mmCIF file of C-alpha atoms in Angstrom:
data_model
loop_
_atom_site.group_PDB
_atom_site.id
_atom_site.type_symbol
_atom_site.label_atom_id
_atom_site.label_comp_id
_atom_site.label_asym_id
_atom_site.label_seq_id
_atom_site.Cartn_x
_atom_site.Cartn_y
_atom_site.Cartn_z
ATOM 1 C CA LEU K 1 20.645 -26.302 9.241
ATOM 2 C CA ALA K 2 19.041 -23.903 11.708
ATOM 3 C CA VAL K 3 18.777 -20.218 10.747
ATOM 4 C CA GLY K 4 18.065 -18.604 14.138
ATOM 5 C CA THR K 5 16.084 -15.535 15.086
ATOM 6 C CA GLU K 6 18.417 -12.987 13.442
ATOM 7 C CA HIS K 7 18.174 -14.492 9.997
ATOM 8 C CA PRO K 8 16.177 -12.980 7.038
ATOM 9 C CA SER K 9 14.101 -16.185 6.823
ATOM 10 C CA TYR K 10 12.945 -15.664 10.400
ATOM 11 C CA ALA K 11 12.092 -12.030 9.526
ATOM 12 C CA THR K 12 10.060 -13.250 6.581
ATOM 13 C CA ALA K 13 8.168 -15.652 8.839
ATOM 14 C CA LEU K 14 7.456 -12.836 11.309
ATOM 15 C CA HIS K 15 6.368 -10.607 8.472
ATOM 16 C CA ASN K 16 3.973 -13.259 7.133
ATOM 17 C CA LYS K 17 2.568 -13.909 10.603
ATOM 18 C CA ALA K 18 2.122 -10.129 11.132
ATOM 19 C CA PHE K 19 0.250 -9.888 7.860
ATOM 20 C CA VAL K 20 -2.180 -12.641 8.906
ATOM 21 C CA GLU K 21 -2.681 -11.105 12.352
ATOM 22 C CA ARG K 22 -3.528 -7.736 10.745
ATOM 23 C CA LEU K 23 -6.065 -9.387 8.364
ATOM 24 C CA GLN K 24 -7.634 -11.134 11.321
ATOM 25 C CA GLY K 25 -8.087 -7.840 13.112
ATOM 26 C CA ASN K 26 -5.155 -8.248 15.615
ATOM 27 C CA VAL K 27 -3.605 -5.039 14.428
ATOM 28 C CA GLU K 28 -1.550 -4.466 17.677
ATOM 29 C CA GLU K 29 0.002 -7.909 17.285
ATOM 30 C CA GLY K 30 0.660 -7.091 13.650
ATOM 31 C CA VAL K 31 2.483 -3.962 14.751
ATOM 32 C CA ARG K 32 4.619 -5.898 17.223
ATOM 33 C CA LEU K 33 5.541 -8.579 14.635
ATOM 34 C CA PHE K 34 6.121 -6.164 11.742
ATOM 35 C CA SER K 35 8.366 -4.090 14.028
ATOM 36 C CA LYS K 36 10.430 -7.095 15.000
ATOM 37 C CA ALA K 37 10.680 -8.226 11.362
ATOM 38 C CA LEU K 38 11.718 -4.677 10.355
ATOM 39 C CA ASP K 39 14.531 -4.597 12.951
ATOM 40 C CA ILE K 40 15.886 -7.949 11.680
ATOM 41 C CA ARG K 41 15.585 -7.049 8.059
ATOM 42 C CA ARG K 42 17.397 -3.766 8.588
ATOM 43 C CA LYS K 43 20.228 -5.543 10.395
ATOM 44 C CA THR K 44 20.557 -8.460 7.959
ATOM 45 C CA LEU K 45 19.581 -6.949 4.607
ATOM 46 C CA GLY K 46 20.525 -3.307 5.054
ATOM 47 C CA PRO K 47 18.237 -0.238 5.291
ATOM 48 C CA GLU K 48 17.757 0.083 1.501
ATOM 49 C CA HIS K 49 16.543 -3.421 0.730
ATOM 50 C CA SER K 50 13.102 -3.759 -0.867
ATOM 51 C CA ASP K 51 12.048 -6.239 1.830
ATOM 52 C CA VAL K 52 12.756 -3.596 4.431
ATOM 53 C CA ALA K 53 10.533 -1.197 2.497
ATOM 54 C CA VAL K 54 7.706 -3.760 2.213
ATOM 55 C CA THR K 55 7.753 -4.329 5.986
ATOM 56 C CA MET K 56 7.815 -0.548 6.606
ATOM 57 C CA HIS K 57 4.881 -0.170 4.289
ATOM 58 C CA ASN K 58 2.836 -2.820 6.083
ATOM 59 C CA LEU K 59 3.795 -1.394 9.414
ATOM 60 C CA GLY K 60 2.592 1.962 8.161
ATOM 61 C CA SER K 61 -0.717 0.418 7.181
ATOM 62 C CA CYS K 62 -1.103 -1.048 10.694
ATOM 63 C CA SER K 63 -0.329 2.367 12.151
ATOM 64 C CA ARG K 64 -2.989 3.926 9.962
ATOM 65 C CA GLU K 65 -5.554 1.340 11.112
ATOM 66 C CA LEU K 66 -4.730 2.213 14.700
ATOM 67 C CA GLY K 67 -5.283 5.913 13.963
ATOM 68 C CA ASN K 68 -1.629 7.008 14.030
ATOM 69 C CA LEU K 69 -1.715 8.788 10.681
ATOM 70 C CA GLU K 70 1.591 10.641 11.160
ATOM 71 C CA LYS K 71 3.510 7.509 11.944
ATOM 72 C CA ALA K 72 1.770 5.723 9.022
ATOM 73 C CA LYS K 73 2.640 8.577 6.646
ATOM 74 C CA GLU K 74 6.272 8.654 7.787
ATOM 75 C CA LEU K 75 6.730 4.888 7.333
ATOM 76 C CA GLN K 76 4.965 4.740 4.012
ATOM 77 C CA GLU K 77 6.850 7.724 2.585
ATOM 78 C CA GLN K 78 10.166 6.100 3.610
ATOM 79 C CA ALA K 79 9.084 2.822 2.135
ATOM 80 C CA LEU K 80 8.068 4.489 -1.100
ATOM 81 C CA LEU K 81 11.422 6.244 -1.494
ATOM 82 C CA ILE K 82 13.247 2.918 -1.066
ATOM 83 C CA LEU K 83 10.945 1.087 -3.451
ATOM 84 C CA ARG K 84 11.305 3.762 -6.112
ATOM 85 C CA ARG K 85 15.132 3.473 -5.822
ATOM 86 C CA ARG K 86 15.295 -0.324 -5.614
ATOM 87 C CA LEU K 87 12.420 -1.523 -7.813
ATOM 88 C CA GLY K 88 11.638 1.538 -9.894
ATOM 89 C CA THR K 89 8.577 3.698 -10.325
ATOM 90 C CA GLU K 90 6.878 1.212 -12.648
ATOM 91 C CA HIS K 91 6.919 -1.788 -10.348
ATOM 92 C CA LEU K 92 3.597 -3.105 -8.943
ATOM 93 C CA ILE K 93 4.928 -3.277 -5.410
ATOM 94 C CA THR K 94 5.807 0.415 -5.684
ATOM 95 C CA ALA K 95 2.290 1.084 -6.933
ATOM 96 C CA GLY K 96 0.832 -0.873 -3.991
ATOM 97 C CA CYS K 97 2.774 1.340 -1.576
ATOM 98 C CA MET K 98 1.546 4.488 -3.421
ATOM 99 C CA ASN K 99 -2.037 3.192 -3.066
ATOM 100 C CA ALA K 100 -1.608 2.580 0.657
ATOM 101 C CA LEU K 101 -0.010 5.974 1.135
ATOM 102 C CA GLY K 102 -2.899 7.459 -0.791
ATOM 103 C CA LEU K 103 -5.336 5.970 1.712
ATOM 104 C CA THR K 104 -3.310 7.343 4.631
ATOM 105 C CA LEU K 105 -3.270 10.787 3.033
ATOM 106 C CA LYS K 106 -7.010 10.579 2.358
ATOM 107 C CA GLN K 107 -7.717 9.686 5.926
ATOM 108 C CA ALA K 108 -5.528 12.632 6.995
ATOM 109 C CA GLU K 109 -7.661 14.804 4.575
ATOM 110 C CA ALA K 110 -4.607 15.665 2.509
ATOM 111 C CA TYR K 111 -6.737 15.186 -0.588
ATOM 112 C CA ASP K 112 -4.445 16.768 -3.215
ATOM 113 C CA ALA K 113 -1.499 14.540 -2.139
ATOM 114 C CA ALA K 114 -3.789 11.496 -1.975
ATOM 115 C CA VAL K 115 -5.115 12.153 -5.452
ATOM 116 C CA ASN K 116 -1.530 12.392 -6.710
ATOM 117 C CA MET K 117 -0.586 9.013 -5.062
ATOM 118 C CA TYR K 118 -3.692 7.257 -6.423
ATOM 119 C CA ALA K 119 -3.225 8.708 -9.944
ATOM 120 C CA ASN K 120 0.388 7.581 -10.044
ATOM 121 C CA ALA K 121 -0.494 4.113 -8.719
ATOM 122 C CA LEU K 122 -3.345 3.849 -11.210
ATOM 123 C CA GLY K 123 -1.047 4.664 -14.141
ATOM 124 C CA VAL K 124 1.449 1.979 -13.122
ATOM 125 C CA GLN K 125 -1.311 -0.590 -12.590
ATOM 126 C CA GLN K 126 -3.044 0.140 -15.900
ATOM 127 C CA ARG K 127 0.211 -0.173 -17.840
ATOM 128 C CA ALA K 128 1.173 -3.411 -16.128
ATOM 129 C CA LEU K 129 -2.196 -5.086 -15.657
ATOM 130 C CA GLY K 130 -4.597 -3.563 -18.112
ATOM 131 C CA ALA K 131 -7.622 -1.397 -17.553
ATOM 132 C CA ARG K 132 -9.970 -4.143 -16.346
ATOM 133 C CA HIS K 133 -7.790 -5.767 -13.692
ATOM 134 C CA PRO K 134 -9.383 -5.856 -10.213
ATOM 135 C CA GLU K 135 -6.480 -3.944 -8.619
ATOM 136 C CA VAL K 136 -6.958 -1.224 -11.208
ATOM 137 C CA ILE K 137 -10.690 -1.065 -10.410
ATOM 138 C CA THR K 138 -9.932 -0.860 -6.648
ATOM 139 C CA THR K 139 -7.512 2.011 -7.201
ATOM 140 C CA MET K 140 -10.041 3.775 -9.382
ATOM 141 C CA HIS K 141 -12.576 3.401 -6.631
ATOM 142 C CA ASN K 142 -10.076 4.770 -4.095
ATOM 143 C CA LEU K 143 -9.445 7.778 -6.336
ATOM 144 C CA ALA K 144 -13.228 8.384 -6.691
ATOM 145 C CA GLU K 145 -13.625 8.180 -2.869
ATOM 146 C CA CYS K 146 -10.871 10.676 -2.462
ATOM 147 C CA TYR K 147 -12.529 13.071 -4.861
ATOM 148 C CA SER K 148 -15.842 12.656 -3.020
ATOM 149 C CA GLY K 149 -14.105 13.368 0.297
ATOM 150 C CA SER K 150 -12.701 16.602 -1.083
ATOM 151 C CA GLY K 151 -16.081 17.715 -2.438
ATOM 152 C CA GLU K 152 -15.267 17.031 -6.067
ATOM 153 C CA ASP K 153 -18.329 14.872 -6.688
ATOM 154 C CA GLU K 154 -18.380 15.460 -10.440
ATOM 155 C CA LYS K 155 -14.886 14.019 -10.835
ATOM 156 C CA ALA K 156 -15.775 11.161 -8.488
ATOM 157 C CA ASN K 157 -18.887 10.276 -10.483
ATOM 158 C CA ARG K 158 -16.993 10.300 -13.759
ATOM 159 C CA ILE K 159 -14.584 7.737 -12.318
ATOM 160 C CA ARG K 160 -17.495 5.655 -10.944
ATOM 161 C CA ASP K 161 -19.121 5.750 -14.382
ATOM 162 C CA SER K 162 -15.848 4.562 -15.934
ATOM 163 C CA ILE K 163 -15.644 1.724 -13.410
ATOM 164 C CA LEU K 164 -19.187 0.629 -14.272
ATOM 165 C CA LYS K 165 -18.432 0.797 -17.963
ATOM 166 C CA LEU K 166 -15.275 -1.292 -17.561
ATOM 167 C CA LEU K 167 -17.103 -3.882 -15.447
ATOM 168 C CA GLU K 168 -20.009 -4.038 -17.899
ATOM 169 C CA GLU K 169 -17.535 -4.669 -20.762
ATOM 170 C CA THR K 170 -15.766 -7.411 -18.839
ATOM 171 C CA PRO K 171 -17.083 -10.888 -19.588
ATOM 172 C CA ASP K 172 -18.267 -12.937 -16.619
ATOM 173 C CA GLN K 173 -15.755 -15.591 -15.563
#
């Protein structure tokens, strides 16, 4: 049974290929493939599907990496709205989108909005994964970097001290 190029499975294959291309540094190819996957997902799944939002979120991250912060912010904000409606505010995919939007906002020097995104993502991650999970530590680091960028070094250093304490208390694997 063939699915064809207008099927959600084809869009998933495009999405996965785009993700790999982005990781390998071929961000322009990632944009091309994510865009194609997004078009197919919108047509076949509808504009409010969580898979549509995930593709928008990843396309936004590619846009950020290419320096198009406005496009990145627009895509990631739309994705976040969909994910909040479809998956809820306490879902880890929603938190991942908040974290990515936080990075975009930080790069745009919108530090207050970035801090808000990181803090919300961090809360979700801590509740779902526990304080010592690597994703939690990464988000804490992102929040500290945001505070540093905005000149709030004391807050940044408190978070960095907390990270060190958590890591020191975590047994080696």
